[in-house]
């Protein structure tokens, strides 16, 4: 399991870092851990969802940072 004290993958841009920080602040720890695992596997990516940071499946379009 990845280190959850870091902000995310070292190559994450500021948009991804903001989405990660928002997720850490609003999600229960077990859900945040699962989200980060999917992100690190490249299965989800940060998105703007109704003007707020969220997550979406890679390859399904949307407003990415």
Short mmCIF file of C-alpha atoms in Angstrom, two decimals, residues 7 22 34 38 42 48 59:
data_model
loop_
_atom_site.label_atom_id
_atom_site.label_comp_id
_atom_site.label_asym_id
_atom_site.label_seq_id
_atom_site.Cartn_x
_atom_site.Cartn_y
_atom_site.Cartn_z
CA UNK A 7 0.29 14.35 -1.30
CA UNK A 22 -9.76 18.02 -1.02
CA UNK A 34 -9.08 3.25 -2.02
CA UNK A 38 -7.13 3.63 -8.08
CA UNK A 42 -4.08 4.97 -13.49
CA UNK A 48 -14.03 19.13 -12.01
CA UNK A 59 -10.87 7.54 -20.86
#
